[in-house]
Amino acid sequence: GIITSFTIRQVAPSAGPRGSYAVALVKLNERVSVFARLVDFPLESVAAGLKVSFRPIVSEGQTLIAFGPRASY
């Protein structure tokens, strides 16, 4: 998919170890857009137009939708 829009959620350091994170609207090849968390990105490198790949997050027995940088081939 491709990031079409994003925001960075700023979290105070006192809120815990998870810290700030990015969420984005990602347009998939199937012409559907999904809102999901971004993982494996330095927050300063997130930008509209970046290509991403599905990266599920498994937490407490649940699978969440997430995307990370697309690998270059």
Short mmCIF file of N, CA and C in Angstrom, two decimals:
data_model
loop_
_atom_site.label_atom_id
_atom_site.label_comp_id
_atom_site.label_asym_id
_atom_site.label_seq_id
_atom_site.Cartn_x
_atom_site.Cartn_y
_atom_site.Cartn_z
N GLY A 1 0.81 -1.18 0.00
CA GLY A 1 0.00 0.00 0.00
C GLY A 1 0.86 1.25 0.00
N ILE A 2 0.19 2.39 -0.03
CA ILE A 2 0.86 3.68 -0.03
C ILE A 2 0.22 4.57 1.04
N ILE A 3 1.05 5.24 1.83
CA ILE A 3 0.54 6.17 2.84
C ILE A 3 -0.05 7.38 2.13
N THR A 4 -1.33 7.67 2.40
CA THR A 4 -1.96 8.85 1.81
C THR A 4 -2.07 9.99 2.81
N SER A 5 -2.12 9.66 4.09
CA SER A 5 -2.21 10.66 5.15
C SER A 5 -1.74 10.00 6.44
N PHE A 6 -1.23 10.81 7.37
CA PHE A 6 -0.75 10.23 8.63
C PHE A 6 -0.77 11.28 9.72
N THR A 7 -0.65 10.81 10.95
CA THR A 7 -0.47 11.69 12.10
C THR A 7 0.44 10.98 13.09
N ILE A 8 1.12 11.77 13.89
CA ILE A 8 2.00 11.22 14.91
C ILE A 8 1.36 11.50 16.26
N ARG A 9 1.16 10.48 17.03
CA ARG A 9 0.55 10.59 18.35
C ARG A 9 1.67 10.78 19.35
N GLN A 10 1.75 11.96 19.93
CA GLN A 10 2.79 12.27 20.91
C GLN A 10 2.33 11.79 22.29
N VAL A 11 3.16 10.99 22.94
CA VAL A 11 2.84 10.45 24.25
C VAL A 11 3.92 10.92 25.23
N ALA A 12 3.49 11.42 26.36
CA ALA A 12 4.45 11.89 27.37
C ALA A 12 5.31 10.73 27.87
N PRO A 13 6.60 10.97 28.09
CA PRO A 13 7.47 9.89 28.60
C PRO A 13 6.95 9.25 29.88
N SER A 14 6.23 10.00 30.68
CA SER A 14 5.70 9.45 31.93
C SER A 14 4.56 8.46 31.70
N ALA A 15 4.04 8.40 30.45
CA ALA A 15 2.92 7.51 30.14
C ALA A 15 3.35 6.06 29.99
N GLY A 16 4.63 5.80 29.93
CA GLY A 16 5.07 4.42 29.83
C GLY A 16 6.07 4.22 28.71
N PRO A 17 6.52 2.98 28.54
CA PRO A 17 7.61 2.68 27.61
C PRO A 17 7.22 2.70 26.13
N ARG A 18 5.93 2.70 25.81
CA ARG A 18 5.54 2.61 24.40
C ARG A 18 5.83 3.88 23.63
N GLY A 19 5.73 5.03 24.25
CA GLY A 19 6.10 6.28 23.63
C GLY A 19 5.22 6.70 22.46
N SER A 20 5.71 7.66 21.70
CA SER A 20 4.97 8.21 20.57
C SER A 20 4.91 7.20 19.42
N TYR A 21 3.87 7.33 18.58
CA TYR A 21 3.73 6.41 17.46
C TYR A 21 2.96 7.10 16.34
N ALA A 22 3.03 6.50 15.16
CA ALA A 22 2.35 7.06 13.98
C ALA A 22 1.21 6.15 13.55
N VAL A 23 0.14 6.76 13.06
CA VAL A 23 -0.97 6.04 12.43
C VAL A 23 -1.19 6.67 11.06
N ALA A 24 -1.68 5.87 10.12
CA ALA A 24 -1.80 6.38 8.75
C ALA A 24 -3.02 5.81 8.04
N LEU A 25 -3.44 6.53 7.04
CA LEU A 25 -4.42 6.04 6.09
C LEU A 25 -3.61 5.46 4.94
N VAL A 26 -3.78 4.17 4.70
CA VAL A 26 -2.99 3.47 3.69
C VAL A 26 -3.91 2.99 2.58
N LYS A 27 -3.60 3.40 1.36
CA LYS A 27 -4.37 2.96 0.19
C LYS A 27 -3.75 1.66 -0.33
N LEU A 28 -4.57 0.61 -0.36
CA LEU A 28 -4.10 -0.70 -0.82
C LEU A 28 -4.26 -0.84 -2.33
N ASN A 29 -3.58 -1.82 -2.90
CA ASN A 29 -3.67 -2.08 -4.34
C ASN A 29 -5.10 -2.40 -4.77
N GLU A 30 -5.89 -2.91 -3.84
CA GLU A 30 -7.27 -3.28 -4.14
C GLU A 30 -8.22 -2.08 -4.13
N ARG A 31 -7.66 -0.87 -4.05
CA ARG A 31 -8.41 0.41 -4.04
C ARG A 31 -9.22 0.63 -2.77
N VAL A 32 -8.82 -0.02 -1.71
CA VAL A 32 -9.45 0.17 -0.41
C VAL A 32 -8.43 0.87 0.48
N SER A 33 -8.89 1.78 1.33
CA SER A 33 -7.98 2.43 2.28
C SER A 33 -8.28 1.93 3.69
N VAL A 34 -7.23 1.75 4.48
CA VAL A 34 -7.37 1.32 5.86
C VAL A 34 -6.57 2.26 6.76
N PHE A 35 -7.07 2.45 7.97
CA PHE A 35 -6.40 3.26 8.97
C PHE A 35 -5.67 2.31 9.90
N ALA A 36 -4.36 2.46 10.05
CA ALA A 36 -3.60 1.50 10.84
C ALA A 36 -2.36 2.15 11.44
N ARG A 37 -1.81 1.46 12.40
CA ARG A 37 -0.57 1.92 13.03
C ARG A 37 0.61 1.64 12.11
N LEU A 38 1.63 2.50 12.18
CA LEU A 38 2.88 2.28 11.45
C LEU A 38 3.93 1.77 12.41
N VAL A 39 4.68 0.76 12.00
CA VAL A 39 5.73 0.17 12.82
C VAL A 39 7.04 0.13 12.04
N ASP A 40 8.15 0.06 12.77
CA ASP A 40 9.49 -0.07 12.18
C ASP A 40 9.89 1.15 11.36
N PHE A 41 9.32 2.32 11.66
CA PHE A 41 9.68 3.57 11.01
C PHE A 41 10.24 4.53 12.05
N PRO A 42 11.34 5.22 11.78
CA PRO A 42 11.66 6.37 12.63
C PRO A 42 10.56 7.40 12.37
N LEU A 43 9.98 7.98 13.39
CA LEU A 43 8.85 8.89 13.20
C LEU A 43 9.16 10.04 12.26
N GLU A 44 10.39 10.52 12.25
CA GLU A 44 10.75 11.64 11.39
C GLU A 44 10.81 11.27 9.90
N SER A 45 10.78 9.97 9.58
CA SER A 45 10.84 9.56 8.18
C SER A 45 9.47 9.24 7.57
N VAL A 46 8.42 9.26 8.38
CA VAL A 46 7.07 8.96 7.88
C VAL A 46 6.62 10.12 6.98
N ALA A 47 6.08 9.77 5.81
CA ALA A 47 5.63 10.80 4.87
C ALA A 47 4.56 10.22 3.96
N ALA A 48 3.69 11.08 3.48
CA ALA A 48 2.70 10.66 2.48
C ALA A 48 3.45 10.23 1.23
N GLY A 49 2.94 9.18 0.58
CA GLY A 49 3.57 8.67 -0.64
C GLY A 49 4.51 7.50 -0.41
N LEU A 50 4.87 7.21 0.83
CA LEU A 50 5.76 6.07 1.10
C LEU A 50 5.03 4.76 0.87
N LYS A 51 5.73 3.79 0.31
CA LYS A 51 5.16 2.45 0.09
C LYS A 51 5.38 1.62 1.35
N VAL A 52 4.33 0.90 1.75
CA VAL A 52 4.39 0.10 2.97
C VAL A 52 3.86 -1.30 2.72
N SER A 53 4.20 -2.21 3.64
CA SER A 53 3.73 -3.59 3.59
C SER A 53 3.06 -3.94 4.91
N PHE A 54 2.14 -4.91 4.85
CA PHE A 54 1.41 -5.36 6.03
C PHE A 54 2.36 -5.97 7.05
N ARG A 55 2.25 -5.54 8.30
CA ARG A 55 3.03 -6.08 9.41
C ARG A 55 2.10 -6.25 10.61
N PRO A 56 1.52 -7.40 10.79
CA PRO A 56 0.58 -7.59 11.90
C PRO A 56 1.26 -7.43 13.25
N ILE A 57 0.52 -6.90 14.20
CA ILE A 57 0.98 -6.82 15.59
C ILE A 57 0.12 -7.81 16.38
N VAL A 58 0.77 -8.75 17.07
CA VAL A 58 0.05 -9.70 17.90
C VAL A 58 0.26 -9.29 19.34
N SER A 59 -0.84 -8.99 20.03
CA SER A 59 -0.76 -8.52 21.41
C SER A 59 -1.91 -9.12 22.21
N GLU A 60 -1.57 -9.79 23.28
CA GLU A 60 -2.56 -10.38 24.18
C GLU A 60 -3.60 -11.23 23.44
N GLY A 61 -3.12 -12.04 22.49
CA GLY A 61 -3.99 -12.94 21.76
C GLY A 61 -4.79 -12.31 20.64
N GLN A 62 -4.58 -11.02 20.37
CA GLN A 62 -5.28 -10.34 19.29
C GLN A 62 -4.29 -9.92 18.21
N THR A 63 -4.74 -9.97 16.97
CA THR A 63 -3.91 -9.52 15.86
C THR A 63 -4.44 -8.17 15.39
N LEU A 64 -3.55 -7.18 15.35
CA LEU A 64 -3.91 -5.83 14.95
C LEU A 64 -3.28 -5.51 13.60
N ILE A 65 -3.94 -4.67 12.83
CA ILE A 65 -3.42 -4.26 11.52
C ILE A 65 -2.34 -3.20 11.72
N ALA A 66 -1.22 -3.40 11.06
CA ALA A 66 -0.14 -2.42 11.08
C ALA A 66 0.61 -2.52 9.75
N PHE A 67 1.37 -1.48 9.45
CA PHE A 67 2.17 -1.45 8.23
C PHE A 67 3.56 -0.95 8.56
N GLY A 68 4.54 -1.48 7.82
CA GLY A 68 5.93 -1.05 7.97
C GLY A 68 6.52 -0.76 6.61
N PRO A 69 7.76 -0.30 6.57
CA PRO A 69 8.39 0.03 5.29
C PRO A 69 8.39 -1.17 4.35
N ARG A 70 8.15 -0.92 3.09
CA ARG A 70 8.19 -1.98 2.09
C ARG A 70 9.65 -2.31 1.81
N ALA A 71 9.98 -3.59 1.79
CA ALA A 71 11.35 -4.03 1.50
C ALA A 71 11.68 -3.74 0.05
N SER A 72 12.90 -3.34 -0.19
CA SER A 72 13.37 -3.10 -1.56
C SER A 72 13.90 -4.39 -2.13
N TYR A 73 13.55 -4.68 -3.39
CA TYR A 73 14.03 -5.89 -4.04
C TYR A 73 14.88 -5.54 -5.22
#
